[in-house]
Coordinates of N, CA, C and O in Angstrom, one line a residue:
M18 N 1.5 -31.1 -11.8 CA 0.7 -30.2 -11.8 C -0.5 -30.5 -10.7 O -1.1 -31.6 -11.2
T19 N -1.0 -30.1 -10.0 CA -2.0 -30.3 -9.2 C -3.3 -30.1 -10.0 O -3.4 -28.9 -10.8
A20 N -4.4 -30.6 -9.4 CA -5.9 -30.3 -10.3 C -6.3 -29.1 -10.1 O -6.6 -28.2 -10.9
S21 N -5.9 -28.2 -9.0 CA -6.3 -26.7 -9.1 C -5.3 -25.7 -9.9 O -6.1 -25.0 -10.4
I22 N -4.3 -26.2 -10.2 CA -3.3 -25.5 -10.6 C -4.0 -25.7 -12.2 O -4.0 -24.6 -13.0
R23 N -4.1 -26.7 -12.4 CA -4.4 -27.2 -13.8 C -5.9 -26.3 -14.3 O -6.1 -25.8 -15.5
E24 N -6.6 -26.4 -13.3 CA -8.1 -25.9 -13.6 C -7.9 -24.4 -13.6 O -8.6 -23.7 -14.6
N25 N -7.0 -23.6 -12.9 CA -6.8 -22.3 -13.2 C -6.1 -21.9 -14.2 O -6.4 -20.8 -14.8
Y26 N -5.1 -22.6 -14.8 CA -4.6 -22.7 -16.2 C -5.7 -22.6 -17.4 O -5.6 -21.7 -18.3
L27 N -6.7 -23.8 -17.0 CA -7.5 -23.8 -18.4 C -8.6 -22.8 -18.4 O -8.7 -22.1 -19.4
V28 N -8.9 -22.2 -17.0 CA -9.8 -21.0 -16.8 C -8.9 -19.9 -17.5 O -9.8 -19.2 -18.5
T29 N -7.8 -19.6 -17.3 CA -7.2 -18.3 -17.6 C -7.4 -18.6 -19.1 O -7.4 -17.5 -20.1
E30 N -6.8 -19.7 -19.9 CA -6.6 -19.8 -21.2 C -8.1 -19.9 -22.0 O -8.1 -18.9 -22.9
V31 N -9.1 -20.1 -21.2 CA -10.3 -20.1 -21.9 C -10.8 -18.5 -21.8 O -11.4 -17.8 -22.9
L32 N -10.8 -17.7 -21.0 CA -11.0 -16.4 -20.6 C -10.2 -15.5 -21.2 O -10.9 -14.4 -21.7
T33 N -9.3 -15.7 -22.0 CA -8.3 -15.1 -22.5 C -8.3 -15.5 -24.2 O -7.5 -14.9 -25.0
A34 N -8.7 -16.5 -24.4 CA -8.8 -17.0 -25.7 C -9.4 -16.3 -27.0 O -10.5 -15.6 -26.5
T35 N -9.0 -16.2 -27.9 CA -9.8 -15.5 -28.8 C -11.0 -16.3 -29.6 O -10.9 -17.6 -29.3
P36 N -11.9 -15.9 -30.2 CA -13.3 -16.7 -30.3 C -12.7 -17.8 -31.4 O -13.2 -19.0 -31.0
Q37 N -11.8 -18.0 -32.3 CA -11.4 -19.1 -33.2 C -10.6 -20.1 -32.4 O -10.6 -21.2 -32.5
K38 N -10.0 -19.6 -31.3 CA -9.1 -20.5 -30.3 C -10.0 -21.4 -29.5 O -9.9 -22.6 -29.1
L39 N -11.1 -20.6 -29.2 CA -12.0 -21.3 -28.5 C -13.1 -22.5 -29.1 O -13.1 -23.8 -28.5
H40 N -13.2 -22.1 -30.5 CA -13.8 -23.0 -31.1 C -13.0 -24.4 -31.3 O -13.3 -25.6 -31.2
L41 N -11.7 -24.0 -31.7 CA -10.7 -25.2 -32.0 C -10.6 -26.0 -30.4 O -10.6 -27.1 -30.6
M42 N -10.5 -25.3 -29.4 CA -10.6 -26.0 -28.2 C -11.9 -26.9 -27.8 O -11.9 -28.0 -27.4
L43 N -12.8 -26.5 -28.4 CA -14.2 -27.4 -28.4 C -14.2 -28.4 -29.1 O -14.4 -29.8 -28.9
V44 N -13.5 -28.2 -30.4 CA -13.3 -29.4 -31.4 C -12.5 -30.6 -30.8 O -12.6 -31.5 -31.0
E45 N -11.4 -29.9 -30.2 CA -10.6 -30.9 -29.7 C -11.0 -31.7 -28.4 O -10.7 -32.8 -28.3
A46 N -12.0 -31.0 -27.6 CA -12.5 -31.6 -26.6 C -13.3 -32.6 -27.3 O -13.4 -33.9 -26.2
A47 N -14.0 -32.6 -28.2 CA -15.0 -33.6 -28.8 C -14.3 -34.8 -29.4 O -14.8 -35.7 -29.0
I48 N -13.0 -34.3 -29.9 CA -12.2 -35.5 -30.1 C -11.6 -36.2 -28.8 O -11.6 -37.5 -29.1
R49 N -11.2 -35.7 -28.0 CA -11.0 -36.3 -27.0 C -12.1 -37.2 -26.4 O -11.8 -38.5 -25.8
A50 N -13.2 -36.5 -26.2 CA -14.4 -37.6 -25.6 C -14.5 -38.6 -26.7 O -14.8 -39.8 -26.0
G51 N -14.5 -38.4 -27.9 CA -14.7 -39.5 -28.8 C -13.5 -40.8 -28.7 O -13.8 -42.1 -28.8
Q52 N -12.2 -40.2 -28.4 CA -11.4 -41.4 -28.2 C -11.4 -42.2 -26.7 O -11.0 -43.0 -26.5
Q53 N -11.8 -41.2 -26.3 CA -12.0 -42.1 -24.5 C -13.1 -43.0 -24.6 O -13.2 -43.8 -24.2
A54 N -14.4 -42.6 -25.5 CA -15.3 -43.6 -25.6 C -14.9 -44.7 -26.2 O -15.0 -45.8 -25.9
R55 N -14.0 -44.6 -27.2 CA -13.6 -45.8 -27.9 C -12.4 -46.6 -26.8 O -12.9 -48.0 -27.0
Q56 N -11.9 -46.2 -26.3 CA -11.0 -46.7 -25.2 C -12.0 -47.5 -24.2 O -11.6 -48.8 -23.7
H57 N -12.9 -46.6 -23.6 CA -13.7 -47.5 -22.7 C -14.5 -48.5 -23.3 O -14.8 -49.4 -22.6
W58 N -15.1 -48.5 -24.6 CA -15.6 -49.5 -25.4 C -14.5 -51.0 -25.3 O -15.1 -51.8 -24.9
R59 N -13.3 -50.4 -25.5 CA -12.3 -51.6 -25.7 C -12.1 -52.3 -24.3 O -11.7 -53.3 -24.1
S60 N -12.3 -51.5 -23.3 CA -12.2 -52.2 -22.2 C -13.3 -52.9 -21.5 O -13.6 -53.0 -20.2
G61 N -14.5 -52.6 -22.1 CA -15.7 -53.2 -21.7 C -16.7 -52.4 -20.9 O -17.6 -52.8 -20.1
D62 N -16.0 -50.8 -20.7 CA -16.9 -50.1 -19.7 C -17.9 -49.2 -20.7 O -17.7 -48.1 -21.1
N63 N -18.9 -49.9 -21.0 CA -19.9 -49.2 -21.8 C -20.7 -48.1 -21.2 O -20.9 -46.8 -22.1
E64 N -20.7 -48.0 -19.8 CA -21.3 -46.9 -19.5 C -20.5 -45.3 -19.5 O -21.1 -44.4 -19.8
A65 N -19.2 -45.8 -18.9 CA -18.3 -44.6 -19.3 C -18.2 -44.3 -20.9 O -17.9 -42.9 -21.1
A66 N -18.2 -45.2 -21.6 CA -18.4 -44.8 -23.2 C -19.2 -43.9 -23.5 O -19.2 -43.0 -24.1
S67 N -20.4 -44.2 -23.1 CA -21.7 -43.7 -23.2 C -21.8 -42.2 -22.8 O -22.1 -41.3 -23.4
E68 N -20.8 -42.0 -21.6 CA -20.9 -40.5 -21.0 C -20.0 -39.8 -21.8 O -20.2 -38.5 -21.9
A69 N -18.8 -40.4 -22.3 CA -18.0 -39.9 -23.0 C -18.7 -39.1 -24.5 O -18.6 -38.4 -24.8
L70 N -19.5 -40.1 -25.0 CA -20.2 -39.7 -26.3 C -21.1 -38.5 -26.1 O -21.5 -37.8 -27.0
I71 N -21.8 -38.9 -25.0 CA -22.8 -38.0 -24.5 C -22.1 -36.4 -24.5 O -22.4 -35.3 -24.8
R72 N -20.8 -36.3 -23.9 CA -20.1 -35.1 -23.6 C -19.8 -34.3 -25.1 O -20.1 -33.7 -25.3
A73 N -19.3 -35.3 -26.0 CA -18.9 -35.3 -27.1 C -20.2 -34.4 -28.1 O -20.2 -33.7 -28.6
Q74 N -21.4 -35.2 -28.0 CA -22.8 -34.6 -28.2 C -22.9 -33.3 -28.2 O -23.3 -32.4 -28.6
E75 N -23.0 -33.1 -27.0 CA -23.0 -31.5 -25.9 C -22.0 -30.8 -26.6 O -22.7 -29.5 -27.0
I76 N -20.8 -30.9 -26.9 CA -20.1 -30.1 -27.4 C -20.4 -29.9 -28.9 O -20.5 -28.1 -29.3
M77 N -21.0 -30.8 -29.7 CA -21.2 -30.4 -31.1 C -22.6 -29.4 -31.0 O -22.8 -28.9 -32.0
S78 N -23.6 -29.9 -30.2 CA -24.8 -28.9 -29.8 C -24.4 -27.4 -29.6 O -24.9 -26.7 -30.3
E79 N -23.4 -27.3 -28.9 CA -22.9 -26.0 -28.7 C -22.4 -25.3 -29.7 O -22.5 -24.0 -30.0
L80 N -21.6 -26.1 -30.6 CA -21.1 -25.5 -32.0 C -22.1 -25.0 -32.9 O -22.0 -24.2 -33.3
V81 N -23.0 -25.9 -33.1 CA -24.2 -25.7 -33.8 C -25.0 -24.3 -33.2 O -25.3 -23.4 -34.1
A82 N -25.3 -24.3 -32.0 CA -25.9 -23.2 -31.3 C -25.1 -21.8 -31.5 O -25.7 -21.0 -31.5
G83 N -23.9 -22.0 -31.7 CA -23.3 -21.1 -31.6 C -22.9 -20.2 -32.8 O -22.3 -19.3 -33.4
L84 N -23.5 -20.7 -33.9 CA -23.2 -20.6 -35.4 C -24.1 -19.2 -35.7 O -25.2 -19.0 -35.1
N85 N -23.7 -18.1 -36.3 CA -24.4 -16.9 -36.4 C -25.0 -17.1 -37.7 O -24.2 -16.8 -38.8
R86 N -26.0 -17.2 -38.0 CA -26.8 -17.6 -39.3 C -27.1 -16.3 -40.0 O -27.8 -16.2 -41.1
E87 N -26.9 -15.0 -39.3 CA -27.1 -13.7 -40.0 C -25.8 -13.7 -40.8 O -26.0 -12.7 -42.0
V88 N -24.8 -14.1 -40.5 CA -23.6 -13.8 -41.6 C -23.3 -14.8 -42.5 O -23.3 -16.2 -41.9
E89 N -23.3 -14.8 -43.6 CA -23.1 -15.9 -44.7 C -23.9 -16.9 -44.4 O -23.5 -18.0 -44.1
P90 N -25.5 -16.8 -44.7 CA -26.2 -17.9 -44.3 C -26.2 -19.5 -44.9 O -26.2 -20.3 -44.4
D91 N -25.6 -19.2 -46.5 CA -25.3 -20.5 -47.0 C -24.1 -21.4 -46.4 O -24.0 -22.5 -46.4
L92 N -23.0 -20.5 -46.1 CA -21.9 -21.3 -45.5 C -22.3 -21.7 -44.3 O -21.9 -22.8 -43.9
V93 N -23.0 -21.1 -43.3 CA -23.6 -21.5 -42.2 C -24.0 -22.8 -42.2 O -24.1 -23.7 -41.4
R94 N -25.3 -22.9 -43.2 CA -25.8 -24.3 -43.6 C -25.1 -25.1 -43.5 O -25.3 -26.3 -43.0
R95 N -23.8 -25.1 -44.6 CA -22.9 -26.1 -44.7 C -22.2 -26.5 -43.6 O -22.0 -27.9 -43.5
V96 N -21.7 -25.9 -42.8 CA -21.0 -25.8 -41.5 C -21.9 -26.8 -40.5 O -21.8 -27.6 -40.0
A97 N -23.2 -26.3 -40.7 CA -24.1 -26.8 -39.4 C -24.3 -28.1 -40.0 O -24.6 -29.2 -39.2
S98 N -24.4 -28.3 -41.2 CA -24.9 -29.8 -41.8 C -23.5 -30.7 -41.4 O -23.9 -31.8 -40.8
V99 N -22.5 -30.2 -41.4 CA -21.4 -31.2 -41.2 C -21.4 -31.4 -39.3 O -21.4 -32.6 -39.2
Y100 N -21.7 -30.5 -39.0 CA -21.7 -30.3 -37.3 C -23.0 -31.3 -37.1 O -22.8 -32.3 -36.1
L101 N -24.0 -31.2 -38.0 CA -25.1 -32.1 -37.3 C -24.7 -33.9 -37.8 O -25.4 -34.8 -37.2
F102 N -24.1 -33.9 -38.9 CA -23.7 -35.1 -39.5 C -22.7 -35.6 -38.3 O -23.0 -36.9 -37.6
I103 N -21.7 -35.0 -37.5 CA -20.7 -35.5 -36.7 C -22.0 -35.8 -35.2 O -21.6 -37.0 -34.6
Y104 N -22.9 -35.2 -34.9 CA -23.6 -35.1 -33.9 C -24.6 -36.5 -34.4 O -24.5 -37.5 -33.2
R105 N -25.3 -36.7 -35.0 CA -25.8 -37.8 -35.4 C -25.0 -39.0 -35.6 O -25.3 -40.4 -34.9
S106 N -23.7 -39.0 -36.0 CA -22.9 -40.0 -35.8 C -22.5 -40.6 -34.6 O -22.4 -41.7 -34.4
L107 N -22.3 -39.5 -33.8 CA -21.9 -39.7 -32.5 C -23.0 -40.5 -31.5 O -23.1 -41.2 -30.9
M108 N -24.2 -39.7 -31.8 CA -25.5 -40.5 -31.4 C -26.0 -42.0 -31.7 O -26.1 -42.7 -30.9
E109 N -25.8 -42.1 -33.3 CA -25.8 -43.5 -33.5 C -24.8 -44.5 -33.0 O -24.8 -45.7 -32.5
A110 N -23.5 -43.8 -32.8 CA -22.5 -44.8 -32.4 C -22.7 -45.1 -31.0 O -22.6 -46.2 -30.5
N111 N -23.4 -44.1 -30.0 CA -23.8 -44.4 -28.7 C -24.7 -45.4 -28.6 O -24.8 -46.5 -27.9
F112 N -25.9 -45.2 -29.3 CA -27.2 -46.0 -29.4 C -27.0 -47.3 -30.0 O -27.3 -48.3 -29.2
L113 N -26.1 -47.8 -30.9 CA -25.7 -48.7 -31.4 C -24.5 -49.7 -30.9 O -24.1 -50.5 -31.5
R114 N -23.8 -48.6 -30.0 CA -22.5 -49.2 -29.6 C -21.5 -49.5 -31.0 O -21.0 -50.7 -31.3
D115 N -21.5 -48.7 -32.0 CA -21.0 -48.9 -33.2 C -19.9 -48.2 -33.4 O -19.7 -47.1 -33.6
E116 N -18.8 -49.0 -33.4 CA -16.9 -48.1 -33.5 C -16.8 -47.5 -34.9 O -16.3 -46.3 -35.1
S117 N -17.6 -47.9 -36.1 CA -17.5 -47.3 -37.2 C -18.4 -46.1 -37.1 O -17.6 -45.2 -37.9
K118 N -19.2 -45.9 -36.6 CA -20.0 -44.6 -36.8 C -19.3 -43.8 -35.7 O -19.2 -42.5 -36.2
L119 N -18.5 -43.9 -34.6 CA -17.6 -43.2 -33.9 C -16.6 -42.9 -35.1 O -16.0 -41.6 -35.0
A120 N -16.0 -43.7 -35.5 CA -15.0 -43.6 -36.5 C -15.1 -42.5 -37.4 O -14.3 -41.4 -37.8
D121 N -16.5 -42.5 -38.2 CA -16.8 -41.4 -38.9 C -16.7 -40.1 -38.3 O -16.4 -39.0 -39.1
A122 N -17.6 -39.8 -37.2 CA -17.5 -38.4 -36.4 C -16.1 -38.2 -36.4 O -15.6 -37.0 -36.4
L123 N -15.0 -39.4 -35.6 CA -13.7 -38.6 -35.4 C -13.0 -38.4 -36.8 O -12.0 -37.3 -36.8
R124 N -13.0 -39.1 -37.8 CA -12.6 -38.5 -39.0 C -12.9 -37.0 -39.6 O -12.0 -36.4 -40.0
V125 N -14.5 -36.8 -39.4 CA -14.5 -35.4 -39.7 C -14.2 -34.3 -38.9 O -13.7 -33.2 -39.1
L126 N -14.3 -34.6 -37.5 CA -13.7 -33.9 -36.6 C -12.3 -33.6 -36.7 O -11.7 -32.6 -36.3
E127 N -11.4 -34.6 -36.9 CA -9.9 -34.1 -37.2 C -9.8 -33.2 -38.4 O -8.9 -32.3 -38.2
I128 N -10.6 -33.3 -39.4 CA -10.5 -32.5 -40.4 C -11.0 -30.9 -40.1 O -10.3 -30.0 -40.2
E129 N -11.8 -30.9 -39.1 CA -12.3 -29.8 -38.4 C -11.2 -29.2 -37.7 O -11.2 -27.9 -37.7
R130 N -10.8 -30.1 -37.0 CA -9.4 -29.7 -36.2 C -8.4 -28.9 -36.9 O -7.9 -27.8 -36.9
Q131 N -8.0 -29.5 -38.1 CA -7.1 -29.4 -39.1 C -7.4 -27.6 -39.7 O -6.6 -26.6 -39.8
T132 N -9.0 -27.7 -39.9 CA -9.4 -26.2 -40.3 C -9.0 -25.3 -39.5 O -8.5 -23.9 -39.8
W133 N -9.6 -25.4 -38.0 CA -9.7 -24.5 -37.1 C -8.3 -24.1 -37.0 O -7.7 -23.0 -36.3
R134 N -7.4 -25.1 -36.8 CA -5.9 -24.7 -36.5 C -5.3 -23.7 -37.7 O -4.6 -22.5 -37.1
A135 N -5.7 -23.8 -38.9 CA -5.5 -23.2 -39.9 C -6.0 -21.6 -39.8 O -5.3 -20.5 -39.9
V136 N -7.2 -21.4 -39.4 CA -7.8 -20.3 -38.8 C -7.1 -19.6 -37.9 O -6.8 -18.3 -38.2
C137 N -6.7 -20.4 -36.8 CA -6.1 -19.9 -35.8 C -4.6 -19.1 -36.2 O -4.3 -17.8 -35.7
E138 N -3.9 -19.7 -36.8 CA -2.7 -19.3 -37.4 C -2.9 -18.3 -38.3 O -2.1 -17.3 -38.4
K139 N -4.0 -18.0 -39.2 CA -4.2 -16.9 -40.3 C -4.7 -16.0 -39.4 O -4.1 -14.5 -39.9
L140 N -5.4 -16.1 -38.6 CA -5.9 -15.0 -38.0 C -5.0 -14.4 -36.6 O -5.6 -13.5 -35.6
G141 N -4.1 -14.9 -36.5 CA -3.1 -14.7 -35.4 C -3.6 -15.0 -34.1 O -4.0 -14.2 -33.5
N142 N -3.5 -16.3 -33.9 CA -4.1 -16.8 -32.2 C -3.4 -16.4 -31.2 O -3.9 -16.3 -30.1
D143 N -2.0 -15.8 -31.3 CA -1.3 -15.2 -30.1 C -1.7 -14.1 -29.7 O -1.4 -13.6 -28.8
Q144 N -2.9 -13.3 -30.4 CA -3.3 -12.1 -29.9 C -4.6 -12.2 -29.0 O -5.7 -12.4 -29.8
P145 N -4.4 -12.6 -28.0 CA -5.7 -12.9 -26.9 C -6.3 -11.5 -26.7 O -6.2 -10.5 -26.8
V146 N -7.9 -11.7 -26.7 CA -8.9 -10.6 -26.2 C -8.4 -10.4 -24.5 O -7.8 -11.1 -24.1
A147 N -9.1 -9.1 -24.4 CA -8.7 -8.7 -23.0 C -9.4 -9.9 -22.1 O -10.6 -10.3 -22.7
P148 N -8.9 -10.1 -20.8 CA -9.7 -11.3 -20.1 C -11.0 -10.5 -19.6 O -11.3 -9.3 -19.4
R149 N -12.0 -11.5 -19.5 CA -13.4 -11.2 -19.0 C -13.5 -11.3 -17.6 O -12.8 -11.8 -16.6
A150 N -14.5 -10.3 -17.1 CA -14.6 -10.3 -15.6 C -15.0 -11.9 -15.0 O -14.7 -12.2 -14.1
D151 N -15.7 -12.9 -15.6 CA -16.0 -14.0 -15.2 C -16.6 -15.2 -16.1 O -17.0 -14.3 -17.3
A152 N -16.5 -16.3 -16.0 CA -16.9 -17.3 -17.0 C -18.2 -17.2 -17.4 O -18.5 -17.6 -18.6
A153 N -19.3 -16.4 -16.6 CA -20.5 -16.2 -17.4 C -20.7 -15.6 -18.5 O -21.9 -15.5 -19.2
E154 N -19.8 -14.7 -18.6 CA -19.8 -13.9 -19.7 C -19.4 -14.5 -21.2 O -19.5 -13.8 -22.3
L155 N -18.7 -15.7 -21.0 CA -18.3 -16.1 -22.3 C -19.6 -16.8 -23.1 O -20.7 -17.1 -22.6
Q156 N -19.2 -16.6 -24.6 CA -20.4 -16.8 -25.4 C -19.6 -17.1 -26.5 O -18.8 -16.6 -27.4
I157 N -19.7 -18.4 -27.0 CA -18.8 -18.8 -28.3 C -19.8 -18.7 -29.4 O -20.8 -19.1 -29.8
T158 N -19.2 -18.0 -30.5 CA -20.0 -18.1 -31.6 C -18.7 -18.2 -32.8 O -17.4 -18.1 -32.7
A159 N -19.1 -18.3 -33.9 CA -18.3 -18.6 -35.0 C -17.4 -17.4 -35.5 O -18.2 -16.1 -35.3
P160 N -16.2 -17.6 -36.0 CA -15.4 -16.2 -36.2 C -16.2 -15.7 -37.4 O -16.7 -16.4 -38.0
K161 N -15.7 -14.4 -37.8 CA -16.4 -13.6 -38.9 C -15.6 -14.1 -40.2 O -16.3 -13.9 -41.3
A162 N -14.5 -14.7 -40.2 CA -13.8 -15.0 -41.6 C -14.8 -16.6 -41.9 O -14.9 -17.3 -41.0
P163 N -14.8 -16.6 -43.3 CA -15.4 -17.8 -43.6 C -14.7 -19.0 -43.4 O -13.7 -19.0 -43.4
I164 N -15.3 -20.1 -43.0 CA -14.9 -21.6 -43.1 C -14.9 -22.4 -44.2 O -16.0 -22.2 -44.7
P165 N -13.8 -22.9 -44.7 CA -13.8 -23.6 -46.0 C -14.5 -24.8 -45.7 O -14.3 -25.6 -44.5
P166 N -15.1 -25.3 -46.4 CA -15.7 -26.6 -46.2 C -14.8 -27.7 -46.4 O -13.7 -27.4 -46.7
P167 N -15.0 -28.8 -45.8 CA -14.3 -30.0 -45.6 C -13.8 -30.4 -47.0 O -14.3 -30.2 -47.9
A168 N -12.3 -30.7 -47.0 CA -11.5 -31.3 -48.1 C -12.0 -32.7 -48.8 O -11.5 -33.0 -49.6
V169 N -12.5 -33.3 -48.0 CA -13.0 -34.8 -48.2 C -14.6 -35.0 -48.2 O -15.2 -34.2 -47.6
E170 N -15.1 -35.9 -49.1 CA -16.2 -36.2 -49.4 C -16.9 -36.9 -47.8 O -16.3 -37.8 -47.2
L171 N -18.0 -36.6 -47.1 CA -18.5 -37.0 -46.2 C -19.3 -38.1 -46.5 O -19.9 -38.2 -47.4
P172 N -19.3 -39.2 -45.6 CA -20.3 -40.4 -45.7 C -21.9 -39.8 -45.9 O -22.2 -38.7 -45.2
A173 N -22.5 -40.5 -46.8 CA -23.8 -39.8 -46.7 C -24.7 -39.9 -45.5 O -24.7 -41.3 -45.0
A174 N -25.2 -39.2 -44.9 CA -26.4 -39.3 -43.6 C -27.5 -39.7 -44.2 O -28.1 -39.1 -44.8
P175 N -28.1 -40.7 -43.4 CA -29.4 -41.1 -43.8 C -30.3 -39.3 -43.6 O -30.2 -38.7 -42.4
D176 N -31.6 -39.6 -44.0 CA -32.3 -38.9 -44.2 C -33.5 -38.7 -43.0 O -34.1 -39.8 -43.2
Y177 N -33.4 -38.1 -41.8 CA -34.3 -38.5 -40.8 C -35.4 -37.6 -41.2 O -35.4 -36.4 -41.0
A178 N -36.5 -38.1 -41.0 CA -38.0 -37.1 -40.9 C -38.1 -36.6 -39.7 O -37.8 -37.2 -38.7
G179 N -38.3 -35.2 -39.7 CA -38.5 -34.5 -38.3 C -37.2 -34.5 -37.2 O -37.0 -34.3 -36.4
G180 N -36.2 -34.7 -38.4 CA -34.8 -34.4 -37.8 C -34.4 -33.1 -37.4 O -35.0 -32.1 -37.1
F181 N -33.3 -32.7 -37.4 CA -32.6 -31.5 -37.0 C -32.9 -30.3 -38.2 O -32.9 -30.6 -39.2
S182 N -33.3 -29.1 -37.6 CA -33.5 -28.1 -38.6 C -32.8 -26.9 -38.1 O -32.9 -26.7 -36.9
L183 N -32.4 -26.1 -39.0 CA -31.8 -24.9 -38.4 C -32.9 -23.7 -38.4 O -32.6 -22.4 -38.1
D184 N -34.1 -24.0 -38.9 CA -34.9 -22.7 -39.0 C -35.9 -23.0 -37.9 O -36.7 -22.1 -37.7
A185 N -35.4 -23.9 -36.8 CA -36.4 -24.0 -35.7 C -36.0 -23.0 -34.9 O -35.1 -22.3 -34.4

């Protein structure tokens, strides 16, 4: 498959995907970026690893920004805290070149992937929305269905003074 055909396929998939499928695609992209960072570290390419981790951090930032705080605010706070934990772990992994921090983030992202796959199955992911006119109209938001909290306990995240806030 040529790059052009692959790009067209991806654009079509994104433009016709349901919101929950878009969310799943972002979680999977963050996982891929984290796995690429791990491979780059192992091959000694720290610059490429850093770029991959920054890409994963940007995806997590978009997921946090896309949360609708007006619907189920307590649930959104819990989901946001999970996403911010992942973001912090990716940031620390990048800064410290610490593969265990990356492993923490990837472990939680895997749980998110399983959760969003279940959401897609439950809500009928095979029913795409009508195609949009162009990619600029895309806006990723959390689905209206409640998101279950992770089934495992997350490692304790350090308390950063002046860190992230949902009220900003």
